[in-house]
PDB file of C-alpha atoms in Angstrom:
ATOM      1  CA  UNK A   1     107.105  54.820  93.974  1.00  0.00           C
ATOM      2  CA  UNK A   2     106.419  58.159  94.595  1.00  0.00           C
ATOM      3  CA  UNK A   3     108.511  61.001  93.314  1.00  0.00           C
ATOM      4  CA  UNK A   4     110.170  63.705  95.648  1.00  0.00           C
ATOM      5  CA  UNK A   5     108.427  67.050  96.025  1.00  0.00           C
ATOM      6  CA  UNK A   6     110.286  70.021  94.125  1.00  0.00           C
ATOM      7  CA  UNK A   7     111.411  73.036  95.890  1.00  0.00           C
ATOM      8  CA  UNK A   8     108.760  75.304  95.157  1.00  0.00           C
ATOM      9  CA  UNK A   9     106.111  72.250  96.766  1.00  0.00           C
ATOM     10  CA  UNK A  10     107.979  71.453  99.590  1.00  0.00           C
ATOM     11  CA  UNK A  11     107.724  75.102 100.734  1.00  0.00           C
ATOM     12  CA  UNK A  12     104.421  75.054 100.223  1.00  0.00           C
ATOM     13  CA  UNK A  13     103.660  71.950 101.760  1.00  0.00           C
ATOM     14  CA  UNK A  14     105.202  73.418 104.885  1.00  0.00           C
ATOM     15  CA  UNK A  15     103.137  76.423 104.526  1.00  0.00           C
ATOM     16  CA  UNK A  16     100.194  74.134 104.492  1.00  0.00           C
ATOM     17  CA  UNK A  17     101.270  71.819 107.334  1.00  0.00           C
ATOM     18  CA  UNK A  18     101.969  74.627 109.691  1.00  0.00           C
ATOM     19  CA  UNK A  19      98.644  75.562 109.739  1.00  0.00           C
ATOM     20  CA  UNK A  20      97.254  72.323 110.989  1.00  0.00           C
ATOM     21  CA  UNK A  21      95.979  71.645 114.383  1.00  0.00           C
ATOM     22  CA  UNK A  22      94.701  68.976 115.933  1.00  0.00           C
ATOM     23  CA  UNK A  23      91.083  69.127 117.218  1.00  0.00           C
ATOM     24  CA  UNK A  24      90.284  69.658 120.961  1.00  0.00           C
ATOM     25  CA  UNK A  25      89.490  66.308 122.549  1.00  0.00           C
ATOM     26  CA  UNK A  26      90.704  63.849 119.942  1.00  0.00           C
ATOM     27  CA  UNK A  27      93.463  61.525 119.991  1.00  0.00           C
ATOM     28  CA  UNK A  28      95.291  62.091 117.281  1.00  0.00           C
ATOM     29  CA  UNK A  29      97.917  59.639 115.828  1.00  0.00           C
ATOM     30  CA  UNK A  30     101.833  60.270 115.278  1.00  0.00           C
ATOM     31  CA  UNK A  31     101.816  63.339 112.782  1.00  0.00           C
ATOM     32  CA  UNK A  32     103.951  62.871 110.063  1.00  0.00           C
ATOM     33  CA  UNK A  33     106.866  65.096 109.483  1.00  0.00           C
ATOM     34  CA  UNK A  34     106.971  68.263 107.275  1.00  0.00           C
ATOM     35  CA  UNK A  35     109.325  67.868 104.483  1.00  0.00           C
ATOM     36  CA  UNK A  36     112.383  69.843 104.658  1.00  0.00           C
ATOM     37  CA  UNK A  37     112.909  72.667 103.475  1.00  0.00           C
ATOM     38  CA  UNK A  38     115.891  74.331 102.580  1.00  0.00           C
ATOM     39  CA  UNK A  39     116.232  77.700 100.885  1.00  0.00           C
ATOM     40  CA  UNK A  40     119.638  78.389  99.306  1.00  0.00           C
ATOM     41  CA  UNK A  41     120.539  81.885 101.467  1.00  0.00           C
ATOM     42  CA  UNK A  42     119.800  80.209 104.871  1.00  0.00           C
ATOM     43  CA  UNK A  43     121.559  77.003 103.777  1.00  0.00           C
ATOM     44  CA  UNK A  44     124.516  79.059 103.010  1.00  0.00           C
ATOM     45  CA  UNK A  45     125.595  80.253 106.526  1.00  0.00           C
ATOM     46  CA  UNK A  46     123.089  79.899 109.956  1.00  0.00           C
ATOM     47  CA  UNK A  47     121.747  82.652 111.326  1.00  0.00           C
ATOM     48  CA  UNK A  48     123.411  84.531 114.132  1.00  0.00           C
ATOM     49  CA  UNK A  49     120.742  84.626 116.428  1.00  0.00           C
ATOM     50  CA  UNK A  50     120.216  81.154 116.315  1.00  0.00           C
ATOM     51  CA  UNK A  51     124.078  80.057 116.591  1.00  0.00           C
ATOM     52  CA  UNK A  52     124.010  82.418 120.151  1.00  0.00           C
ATOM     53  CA  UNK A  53     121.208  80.021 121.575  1.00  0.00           C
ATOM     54  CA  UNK A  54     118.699  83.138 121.274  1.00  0.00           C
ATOM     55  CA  UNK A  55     114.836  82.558 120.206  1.00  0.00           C
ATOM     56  CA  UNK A  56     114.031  82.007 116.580  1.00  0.00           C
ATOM     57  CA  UNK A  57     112.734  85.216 114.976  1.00  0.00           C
ATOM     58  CA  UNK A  58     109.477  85.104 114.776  1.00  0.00           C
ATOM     59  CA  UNK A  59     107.319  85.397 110.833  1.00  0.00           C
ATOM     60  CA  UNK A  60     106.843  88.883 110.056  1.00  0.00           C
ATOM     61  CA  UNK A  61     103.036  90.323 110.723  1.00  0.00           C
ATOM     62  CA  UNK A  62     100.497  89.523 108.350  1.00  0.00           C
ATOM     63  CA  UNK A  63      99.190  91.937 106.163  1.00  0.00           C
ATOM     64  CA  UNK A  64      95.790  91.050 105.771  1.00  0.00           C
ATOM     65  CA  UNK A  65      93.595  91.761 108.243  1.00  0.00           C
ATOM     66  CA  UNK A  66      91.917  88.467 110.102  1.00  0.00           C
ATOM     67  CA  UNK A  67      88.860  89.836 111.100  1.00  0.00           C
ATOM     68  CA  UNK A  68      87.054  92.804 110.134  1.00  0.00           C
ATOM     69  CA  UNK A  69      87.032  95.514 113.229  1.00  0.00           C
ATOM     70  CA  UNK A  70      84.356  95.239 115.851  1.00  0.00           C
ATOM     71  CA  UNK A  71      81.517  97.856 116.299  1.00  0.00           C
ATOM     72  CA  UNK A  72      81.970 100.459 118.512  1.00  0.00           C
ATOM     73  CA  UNK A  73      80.067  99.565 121.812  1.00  0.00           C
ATOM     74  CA  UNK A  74      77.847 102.668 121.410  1.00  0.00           C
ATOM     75  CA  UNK A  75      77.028 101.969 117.891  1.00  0.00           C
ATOM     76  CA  UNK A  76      76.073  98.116 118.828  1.00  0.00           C
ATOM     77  CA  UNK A  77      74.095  99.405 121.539  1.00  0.00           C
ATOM     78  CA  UNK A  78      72.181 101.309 119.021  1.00  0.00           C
ATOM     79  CA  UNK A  79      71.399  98.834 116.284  1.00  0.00           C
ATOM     80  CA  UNK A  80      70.613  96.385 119.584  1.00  0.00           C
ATOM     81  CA  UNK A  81      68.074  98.537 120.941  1.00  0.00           C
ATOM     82  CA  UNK A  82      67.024  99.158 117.131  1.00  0.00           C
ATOM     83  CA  UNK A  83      67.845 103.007 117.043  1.00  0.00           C
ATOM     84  CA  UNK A  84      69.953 102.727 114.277  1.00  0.00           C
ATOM     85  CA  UNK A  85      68.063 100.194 112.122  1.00  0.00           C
ATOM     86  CA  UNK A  86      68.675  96.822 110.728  1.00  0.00           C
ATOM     87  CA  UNK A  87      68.159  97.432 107.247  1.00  0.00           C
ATOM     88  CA  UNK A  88      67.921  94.042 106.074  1.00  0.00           C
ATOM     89  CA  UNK A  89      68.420  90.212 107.403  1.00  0.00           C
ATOM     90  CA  UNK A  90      70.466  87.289 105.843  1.00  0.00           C
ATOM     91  CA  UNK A  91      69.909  83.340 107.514  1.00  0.00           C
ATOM     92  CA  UNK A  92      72.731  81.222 106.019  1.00  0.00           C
ATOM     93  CA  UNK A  93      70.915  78.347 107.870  1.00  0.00           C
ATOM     94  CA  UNK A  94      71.655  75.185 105.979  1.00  0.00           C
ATOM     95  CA  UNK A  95      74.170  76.434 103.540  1.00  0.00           C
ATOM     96  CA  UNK A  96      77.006  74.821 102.238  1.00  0.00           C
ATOM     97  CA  UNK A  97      80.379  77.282 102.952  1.00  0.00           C
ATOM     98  CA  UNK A  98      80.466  77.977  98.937  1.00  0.00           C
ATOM     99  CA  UNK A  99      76.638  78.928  98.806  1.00  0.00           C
ATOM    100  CA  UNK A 100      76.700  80.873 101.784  1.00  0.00           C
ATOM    101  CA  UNK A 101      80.021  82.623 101.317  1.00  0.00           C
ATOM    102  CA  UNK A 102      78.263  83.617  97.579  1.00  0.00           C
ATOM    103  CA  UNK A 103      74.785  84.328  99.114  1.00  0.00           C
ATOM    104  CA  UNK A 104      76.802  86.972 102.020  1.00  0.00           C
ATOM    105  CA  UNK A 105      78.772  88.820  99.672  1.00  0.00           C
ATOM    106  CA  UNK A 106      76.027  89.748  96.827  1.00  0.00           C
ATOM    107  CA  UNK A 107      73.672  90.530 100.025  1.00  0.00           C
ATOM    108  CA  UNK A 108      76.191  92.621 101.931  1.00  0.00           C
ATOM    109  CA  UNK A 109      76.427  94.386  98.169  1.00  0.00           C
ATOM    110  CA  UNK A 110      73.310  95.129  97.868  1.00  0.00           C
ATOM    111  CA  UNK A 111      72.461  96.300 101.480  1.00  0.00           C
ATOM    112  CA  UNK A 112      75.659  98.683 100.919  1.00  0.00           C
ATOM    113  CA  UNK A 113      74.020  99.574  97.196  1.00  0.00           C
ATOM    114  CA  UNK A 114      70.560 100.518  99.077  1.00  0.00           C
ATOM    115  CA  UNK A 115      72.391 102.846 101.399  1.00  0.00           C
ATOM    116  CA  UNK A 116      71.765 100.764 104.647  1.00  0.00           C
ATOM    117  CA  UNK A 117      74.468 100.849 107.328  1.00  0.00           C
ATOM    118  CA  UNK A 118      73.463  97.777 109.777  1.00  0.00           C
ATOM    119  CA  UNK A 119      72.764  94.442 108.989  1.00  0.00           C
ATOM    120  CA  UNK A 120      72.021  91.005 110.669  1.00  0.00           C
ATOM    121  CA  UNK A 121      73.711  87.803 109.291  1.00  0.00           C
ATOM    122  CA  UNK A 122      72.214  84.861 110.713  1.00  0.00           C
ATOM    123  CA  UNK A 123      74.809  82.458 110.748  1.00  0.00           C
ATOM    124  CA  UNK A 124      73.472  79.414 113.711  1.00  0.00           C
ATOM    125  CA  UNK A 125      75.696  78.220 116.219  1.00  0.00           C
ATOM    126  CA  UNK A 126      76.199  74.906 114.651  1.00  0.00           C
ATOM    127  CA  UNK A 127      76.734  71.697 116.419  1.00  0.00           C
ATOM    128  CA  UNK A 128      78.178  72.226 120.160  1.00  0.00           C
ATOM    129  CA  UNK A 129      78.343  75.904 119.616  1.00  0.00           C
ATOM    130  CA  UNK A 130      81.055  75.596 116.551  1.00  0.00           C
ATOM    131  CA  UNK A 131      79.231  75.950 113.514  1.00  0.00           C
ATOM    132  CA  UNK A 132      81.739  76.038 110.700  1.00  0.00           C
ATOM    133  CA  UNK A 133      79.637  79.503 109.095  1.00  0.00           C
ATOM    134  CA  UNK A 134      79.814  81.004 112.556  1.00  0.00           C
ATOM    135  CA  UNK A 135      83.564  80.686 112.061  1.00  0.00           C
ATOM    136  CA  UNK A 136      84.226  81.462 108.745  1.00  0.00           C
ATOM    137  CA  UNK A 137      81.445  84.391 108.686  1.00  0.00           C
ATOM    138  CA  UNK A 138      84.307  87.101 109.949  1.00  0.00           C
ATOM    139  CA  UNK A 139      86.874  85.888 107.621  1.00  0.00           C
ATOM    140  CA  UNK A 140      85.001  85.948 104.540  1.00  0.00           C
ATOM    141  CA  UNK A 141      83.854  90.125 106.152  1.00  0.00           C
ATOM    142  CA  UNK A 142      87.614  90.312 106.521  1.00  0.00           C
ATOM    143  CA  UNK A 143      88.198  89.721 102.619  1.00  0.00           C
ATOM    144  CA  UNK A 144      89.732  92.548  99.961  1.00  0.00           C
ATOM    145  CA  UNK A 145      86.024  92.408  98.084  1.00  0.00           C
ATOM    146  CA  UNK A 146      84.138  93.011 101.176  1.00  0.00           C
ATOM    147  CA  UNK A 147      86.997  95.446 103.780  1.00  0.00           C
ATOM    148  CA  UNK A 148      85.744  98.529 101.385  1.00  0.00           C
ATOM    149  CA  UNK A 149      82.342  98.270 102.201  1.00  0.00           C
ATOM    150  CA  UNK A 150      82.035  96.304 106.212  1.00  0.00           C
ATOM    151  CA  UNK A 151      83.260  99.074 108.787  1.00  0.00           C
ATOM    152  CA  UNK A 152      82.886  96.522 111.845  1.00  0.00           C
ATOM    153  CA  UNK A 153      81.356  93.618 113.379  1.00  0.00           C
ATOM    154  CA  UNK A 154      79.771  92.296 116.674  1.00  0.00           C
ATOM    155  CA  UNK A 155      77.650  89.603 118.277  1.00  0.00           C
ATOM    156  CA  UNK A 156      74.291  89.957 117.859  1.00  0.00           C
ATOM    157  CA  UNK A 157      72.003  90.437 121.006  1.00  0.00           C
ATOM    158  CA  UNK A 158      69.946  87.739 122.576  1.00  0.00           C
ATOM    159  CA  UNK A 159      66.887  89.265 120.887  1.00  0.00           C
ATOM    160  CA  UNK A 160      68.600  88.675 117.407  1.00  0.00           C
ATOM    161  CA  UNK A 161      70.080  85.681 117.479  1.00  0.00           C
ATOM    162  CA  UNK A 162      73.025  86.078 120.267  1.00  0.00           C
ATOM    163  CA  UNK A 163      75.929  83.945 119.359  1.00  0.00           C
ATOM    164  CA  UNK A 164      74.251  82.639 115.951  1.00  0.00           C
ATOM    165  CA  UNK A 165      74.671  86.176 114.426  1.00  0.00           C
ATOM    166  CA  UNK A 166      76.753  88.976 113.817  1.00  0.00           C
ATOM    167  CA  UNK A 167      75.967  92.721 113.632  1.00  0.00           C
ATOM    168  CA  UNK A 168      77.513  94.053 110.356  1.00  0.00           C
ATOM    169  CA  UNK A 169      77.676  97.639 110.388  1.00  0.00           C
ATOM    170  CA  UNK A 170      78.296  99.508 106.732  1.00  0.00           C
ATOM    171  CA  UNK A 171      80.787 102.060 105.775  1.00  0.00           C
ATOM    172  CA  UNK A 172      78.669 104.852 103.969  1.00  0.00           C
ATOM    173  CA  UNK A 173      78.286 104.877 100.420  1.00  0.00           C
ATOM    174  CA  UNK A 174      80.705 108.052  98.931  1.00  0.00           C
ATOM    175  CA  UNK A 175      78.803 110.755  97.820  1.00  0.00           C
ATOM    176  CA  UNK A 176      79.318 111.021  93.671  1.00  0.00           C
TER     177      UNK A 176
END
């Protein structure tokens, strides 16, 4: 018999399940309900907005940023035609999401350490054009250890790798 799910893991079950989408193109079965959840001020009295028939109000904005900022078209026109220079290159190519996530961050480190302020991550386009590290690639850019240092991104020209990699452009080093 299983046991029931305390407070503080139904609300995070529901934080869990909300973020869960079905792929494109699949049948998927029935989904199975989120747990309830029930929070002591809102069981207390409904909300007015909701009791008038009016929209739900929707989750506040996030904080965190999803996606680092893109390049300036001038600037990726520049490190395209190679007039601001691609300091180094990075092929994540048949990396596991753990290794490649590692092997990103203590490269983009480095390339930041050196002084360089454009780099290429190679990331593939993966199977049907969805590779799971062309994906993930902006998030992990987007993260606290990495927002001091990436000032944007953008999609590589043809000549680079096109939609298999990403411009990174650099924030400059402070002078000190």
């Amino acid at each position: 018999m299983k046991r029931p799910l305390k407070p503080d893991e139904q609300r995070l079950w529901s934080l869990v399940a909300a973020t869960i989408h079905p792929l494109a193109g699949r049948v998927v079965p029935e989904a199975l309900p989120a747990p309830e959840v029930t929070m002591k001020s809102a069981a207390a009295k409904p909300s007015p907005a909701l009791s008038k028939g009016a929209q739900p109000l929707k989750p506040p904005p996030r904080t965190a940023r999803e996606a680092p900022e893109f390049i300036e078209p001038r600037r990726k026109h520049r490190i395209a035609r190679e007039r601001d220079p691609i300091g180094a290159r990075i092929d994540l190519h048949g990396m596991d999401q753990d290794r490649a996530r590692a092997a990103l961050d203590g490269f983009l480190r480095r390339a930041w350490d050196e002084g360089f302020r454009a780099v290429l991550v190679i990331t593939g386009k993966g199977m049907m054009g969805d590779g799971i590290l062309r994906r993930r690639t902006p998030e992990w850019l987007a993260a606290p250890g990495l927002r001091d240092i990436v000032a944007g991104i953008a999609e590589a020209h043809r000549r680079h790798g096109g939609e298999g990699a990403l411009y990174v452009a650099l924030k400059r080093k402070p002078r000190g």
